[in-house]
CSV table of C-alpha atoms in Angstrom, one decimal:
chain,number,residue,atom,x,y,z
A,202,MET,CA,39.3,88.1,-161.7
A,203,LEU,CA,37.9,91.8,-162.0
A,204,ALA,CA,36.6,91.2,-158.4
A,205,ALA,CA,40.0,90.3,-157.4
A,206,LEU,CA,41.9,93.0,-158.8
A,207,ALA,CA,39.0,95.1,-157.2
A,208,PHE,CA,39.2,93.3,-153.7
A,209,SER,CA,43.4,93.5,-154.1
A,210,LEU,CA,43.1,97.2,-155.5
A,211,VAL,CA,40.9,98.1,-151.9
A,212,LEU,CA,42.5,96.9,-149.6
A,213,ALA,CA,46.0,97.8,-150.4
A,214,GLY,CA,44.2,101.6,-150.4
A,215,THR,CA,42.5,100.8,-147.5
A,216,VAL,CA,46.1,99.9,-145.8
A,217,LYS,CA,47.8,103.6,-147.5
A,218,GLY,CA,45.1,105.2,-145.7
A,219,THR,CA,44.9,103.9,-142.5
A,220,ILE,CA,48.8,104.4,-142.0
A,221,GLY,CA,49.6,106.6,-144.8
A,222,ILE,CA,52.4,103.9,-146.9
A,223,GLY,CA,51.8,100.3,-147.2
A,224,MET,CA,50.1,100.3,-150.8
A,225,PRO,CA,52.6,98.7,-153.3
A,226,ILE,CA,53.5,96.1,-150.9
A,227,VAL,CA,50.0,95.0,-150.4
A,228,ALA,CA,49.1,95.5,-154.0
A,229,PHE,CA,51.9,94.0,-155.6
A,230,PRO,CA,51.9,90.7,-154.6
A,231,LEU,CA,48.7,90.2,-154.8
A,232,LEU,CA,48.4,91.8,-158.1
A,233,SER,CA,50.5,89.6,-159.4
A,234,ALA,CA,48.7,86.5,-158.8
A,235,PHE,CA,46.8,87.9,-161.4
A,236,LEU,CA,49.1,89.7,-164.0
A,237,GLU,CA,52.0,89.8,-165.1
A,238,VAL,CA,54.8,91.6,-163.5
A,239,ARG,CA,54.9,94.5,-165.7
A,240,THR,CA,50.8,94.9,-166.3
A,241,ALA,CA,50.9,94.6,-162.2
A,242,VAL,CA,53.2,97.3,-162.4
A,243,ALA,CA,51.5,99.2,-165.4
A,244,LEU,CA,48.6,99.0,-162.7
A,245,LEU,CA,49.5,100.9,-160.1
A,246,THR,CA,51.4,103.9,-161.9
A,247,LEU,CA,49.2,106.7,-161.3
A,248,PRO,CA,47.9,105.0,-157.9
A,249,LEU,CA,51.1,105.2,-156.5
A,250,VAL,CA,51.4,108.8,-157.5
A,251,LEU,CA,48.3,110.4,-157.2
A,252,SER,CA,46.9,108.8,-153.6
A,253,ASN,CA,49.5,110.9,-152.1
A,254,ILE,CA,48.4,114.2,-153.1
A,255,PRO,CA,44.8,114.2,-151.3
A,256,GLN,CA,47.3,113.2,-147.9
A,257,ALA,CA,50.2,115.5,-148.8
A,258,MET,CA,47.8,118.6,-149.2
A,259,GLU,CA,45.1,118.0,-146.2
A,260,ASN,CA,43.7,120.7,-144.3
A,261,GLY,CA,44.8,122.7,-147.6
A,262,ALA,CA,47.3,124.3,-149.2
A,263,GLY,CA,48.6,126.0,-145.9
A,264,ALA,CA,49.6,123.1,-144.3
A,265,GLY,CA,50.9,121.4,-147.7
A,266,LEU,CA,53.0,124.6,-147.5
A,267,ALA,CA,54.0,124.0,-143.7
A,268,ARG,CA,54.7,120.3,-144.6
A,269,LEU,CA,56.8,121.5,-147.6
A,270,ARG,CA,59.5,123.2,-145.2
A,271,ARG,CA,59.6,121.0,-142.8
A,272,LEU,CA,61.0,118.6,-145.1
A,273,ALA,CA,62.8,120.7,-146.4
A,274,PRO,CA,66.5,119.0,-145.4
A,275,VAL,CA,65.4,115.8,-145.8
A,276,LEU,CA,64.1,116.5,-149.8
A,277,LEU,CA,67.9,118.8,-149.6
A,278,GLY,CA,69.1,115.3,-149.1
A,279,THR,CA,66.8,113.4,-151.0
A,280,ILE,CA,67.7,114.9,-155.0
A,281,PRO,CA,71.8,114.1,-154.4
A,282,GLY,CA,70.0,110.4,-153.2
A,283,VAL,CA,68.2,109.2,-156.1
A,284,ALA,CA,70.6,110.3,-159.2
A,285,ALA,CA,73.1,108.6,-156.9
A,286,GLY,CA,71.0,105.8,-157.1
A,287,VAL,CA,70.1,106.2,-160.8
A,288,LEU,CA,73.7,106.8,-161.5
A,289,PHE,CA,74.5,103.1,-159.7
A,290,VAL,CA,72.3,101.4,-161.8
A,291,ASP,CA,72.9,102.6,-165.1
A,292,THR,CA,76.9,102.2,-164.7
A,293,GLY,CA,76.2,98.2,-164.3
A,294,SER,CA,76.3,98.0,-161.0
A,295,ASP,CA,74.2,94.8,-159.7
A,296,PRO,CA,70.3,96.1,-159.1
A,297,GLN,CA,69.9,92.2,-157.6
A,298,PHE,CA,72.6,93.3,-155.1
A,299,ALA,CA,71.2,96.5,-154.4
A,300,ARG,CA,68.1,95.9,-154.0
A,301,ALA,CA,68.7,93.0,-151.6
A,302,ALA,CA,70.9,95.4,-149.5
A,303,ALA,CA,68.6,97.7,-149.5
A,304,GLY,CA,65.8,95.3,-147.8
A,305,SER,CA,68.5,93.6,-145.8
A,306,ALA,CA,69.7,98.4,-144.5
A,307,LEU,CA,65.2,98.4,-143.9
A,308,ILE,CA,64.9,95.1,-141.8
A,309,VAL,CA,67.6,95.5,-139.8
A,310,THR,CA,66.9,99.5,-139.2
A,311,ALA,CA,62.8,98.5,-139.1
A,312,LEU,CA,63.5,95.6,-135.7
A,313,LEU,CA,66.2,98.3,-134.0
A,314,MET,CA,63.1,101.0,-134.7
A,315,LEU,CA,60.7,97.9,-133.0
A,316,ALA,CA,63.6,96.6,-129.7
A,317,ALA,CA,63.8,100.6,-129.4
A,318,PRO,CA,60.7,102.3,-129.5
A,319,LYS,CA,62.3,105.3,-127.7
A,320,LEU,CA,64.7,106.4,-130.7
A,321,HIS,CA,63.8,110.1,-130.5
A,322,VAL,CA,65.4,112.3,-133.4
A,323,GLY,CA,64.4,116.5,-132.5
A,324,PRO,CA,63.5,119.2,-135.2
A,325,GLN,CA,66.8,121.2,-134.9
A,326,HIS,CA,68.7,117.7,-135.6
A,327,VAL,CA,69.0,118.7,-139.5
A,328,ALA,CA,72.0,116.6,-140.5
A,329,ALA,CA,69.0,113.6,-139.9
A,330,GLY,CA,66.9,114.8,-142.0
A,331,VAL,CA,69.1,115.3,-144.2
A,332,ALA,CA,71.1,111.8,-144.4
A,333,ALA,CA,67.6,110.2,-144.1
A,334,GLY,CA,66.6,112.1,-146.9
A,335,PHE,CA,69.2,111.1,-149.3
A,336,LEU,CA,69.4,107.1,-148.0
A,337,GLY,CA,65.6,107.5,-148.7
A,338,GLY,CA,66.4,109.0,-152.3
A,339,LEU,CA,69.0,106.0,-153.1
A,340,MET,CA,67.2,103.5,-152.8
A,341,GLY,CA,64.0,105.2,-154.7
A,342,GLY,CA,67.2,105.2,-157.7
A,343,VAL,CA,67.9,101.5,-156.9
A,344,ALA,CA,64.8,99.9,-156.2
A,345,ALA,CA,61.8,102.4,-156.6
A,346,ILE,CA,61.2,102.6,-152.7
A,347,PRO,CA,62.5,105.8,-151.1
A,348,GLY,CA,59.9,106.2,-148.0
A,349,PRO,CA,60.7,103.7,-145.4
A,350,ILE,CA,63.9,105.5,-144.7
A,351,VAL,CA,62.5,109.0,-144.2
A,352,PHE,CA,59.1,106.5,-142.2
A,353,VAL,CA,61.5,105.8,-139.7
A,354,PHE,CA,62.8,109.0,-139.3
A,355,LEU,CA,59.3,110.8,-138.9
A,356,LEU,CA,58.6,108.2,-136.4
A,357,ALA,CA,61.6,109.5,-134.2
A,358,LYS,CA,60.3,113.1,-134.9
A,359,GLY,CA,57.2,111.7,-133.2
A,360,LEU,CA,54.6,112.2,-135.7
A,361,ARG,CA,51.8,110.0,-135.8
A,362,GLY,CA,47.9,109.8,-137.9
A,363,SER,CA,47.5,112.0,-139.7
A,364,GLU,CA,50.7,114.2,-139.1
A,365,PHE,CA,52.8,110.7,-140.5
A,366,THR,CA,50.6,110.6,-144.0
A,367,GLY,CA,50.5,114.1,-144.2
A,368,GLU,CA,54.5,114.6,-144.4
A,369,ALA,CA,55.0,110.8,-145.4
A,370,SER,CA,53.0,111.6,-148.1
A,371,MET,CA,54.0,115.4,-149.0
A,372,PHE,CA,57.5,113.1,-149.3
A,373,LEU,CA,56.6,110.6,-151.5
A,374,VAL,CA,55.0,113.0,-153.6
A,375,VAL,CA,58.1,115.1,-154.0
A,376,SER,CA,60.4,112.7,-154.5
A,377,SER,CA,58.2,110.6,-157.1
A,378,LEU,CA,58.4,113.9,-159.0
A,379,VAL,CA,62.3,113.6,-158.3
A,380,LEU,CA,62.4,110.2,-159.4
A,381,ALA,CA,60.7,110.7,-162.6
A,382,PHE,CA,62.5,113.8,-163.7
A,383,VAL,CA,66.2,112.0,-163.4
A,384,LEU,CA,64.2,109.3,-164.7
A,385,ALA,CA,63.3,111.1,-168.3
A,386,GLY,CA,64.4,110.0,-171.7
A,387,THR,CA,64.3,106.1,-170.1
A,388,GLY,CA,60.9,105.0,-171.4
A,389,SER,CA,57.5,105.6,-170.5
A,390,PHE,CA,54.1,103.5,-170.1
A,391,ASN,CA,51.7,103.8,-174.0
A,392,TRP,CA,48.6,105.1,-173.6
A,393,TRP,CA,46.6,101.9,-172.9
A,394,ASP,CA,48.9,101.5,-169.3
A,395,VAL,CA,48.0,105.5,-168.8
A,396,LEU,CA,44.3,103.8,-168.6
A,397,ILE,CA,44.6,100.6,-167.6
A,398,SER,CA,46.1,102.2,-164.7
A,399,ALA,CA,43.5,105.4,-164.9
A,400,ALA,CA,40.8,102.2,-164.0
A,401,ALA,CA,42.3,101.5,-160.7
A,402,LEU,CA,42.0,104.5,-158.9
A,403,ALA,CA,38.7,104.3,-158.0
A,404,PRO,CA,39.0,100.7,-155.8
A,405,VAL,CA,42.2,102.7,-154.4
A,406,ALA,CA,40.8,105.9,-153.4
A,407,LEU,CA,37.3,103.2,-152.5
A,408,GLY,CA,39.5,102.1,-150.2
A,409,MET,CA,41.3,104.4,-148.6
A,410,TYR,CA,38.2,106.9,-147.5
A,411,VAL,CA,37.6,104.0,-145.4
A,412,GLY,CA,41.3,103.7,-144.3
A,413,GLN,CA,40.7,107.3,-143.6
A,414,LYS,CA,37.9,106.7,-141.2
A,415,LEU,CA,40.0,104.2,-139.0
A,416,ARG,CA,43.3,106.0,-139.1
A,417,ASP,CA,42.8,108.2,-136.4
A,418,ARG,CA,40.8,105.8,-133.9
A,419,ILE,CA,44.2,103.6,-133.8
A,420,ALA,CA,46.5,104.4,-130.6
A,421,PRO,CA,49.8,106.3,-131.4
A,422,GLU,CA,51.9,103.5,-130.3
A,423,THR,CA,49.4,100.8,-132.1
A,424,PHE,CA,50.3,103.5,-135.5
A,425,LYS,CA,53.5,103.4,-135.3
A,426,ARG,CA,54.0,100.0,-134.7
A,427,LEU,CA,52.0,98.9,-137.9
A,428,VAL,CA,54.5,101.7,-140.2
A,429,LEU,CA,57.4,99.9,-138.9
A,430,PHE,CA,55.3,96.6,-139.9
A,431,ALA,CA,55.3,97.5,-142.9
A,432,VAL,CA,58.5,98.8,-143.6
A,433,LEU,CA,60.0,95.7,-142.1
A,434,ALA,CA,57.7,94.1,-144.9
A,435,SER,CA,59.2,96.5,-147.6
A,436,GLY,CA,62.2,94.7,-147.2
A,437,LEU,CA,61.4,91.4,-146.9
A,438,GLU,CA,59.5,91.6,-150.3
A,439,LEU,CA,63.0,93.8,-151.7
A,440,VAL,CA,65.2,90.9,-150.6
A,441,ARG,CA,62.4,88.3,-152.1
A,442,ARG,CA,62.7,89.9,-155.3
A,443,ALA,CA,66.7,89.8,-155.2
A,444,VAL,CA,67.5,86.5,-154.2
A,445,LEU,CA,64.0,85.3,-157.1
A,446,ALA,CA,65.4,87.3,-159.9
């Protein structure tokens, strides 16, 4: 079982290293075949946060700060979006309905992008960035998946390869911190959870190393399709969890 768990984490890390996203989409279904849901979530906690930092800071602190500046409109929308999503769930609204709606929105968005590959958003479209950040934050607050809508926005900006993974990872780092802050005081993992999650870092890091070697060998349009398929898989997984809950 340990070998199967390690392989699952390496595979998830490889996907993350190659296209910059997709680790939980790959890892969670595989891990839940061997572990209870809560244990699988605990195992992925630290890798989900820490795996994004190296890509967010790739090429140094200056490059990281430049990514933050470019993401400013997106992050401006993310903060109220996360707060609204958490408030929506905390006020007693049906979380399964919210997850199903979020998953359906992701599926439609990914299919539209695949069917209309010429969709383009220029850097001057600040409003589009704020809207994408708000919707991403809303999905983060409701379903703990803030990334896919913002990933589609980054693709529409024309980002590919290391440019995409750098900005996507920076967004995930910041949005995860915002979500953690908003959820502070609602409960946390114990020390045993932290230890098993730390143990998962090594196989994930190995997979990411392999994926990063593959990343820059992928043609830009193939890269875009891989990201969109990951977004589509994310939407399908949300709907599946909502229906089977």
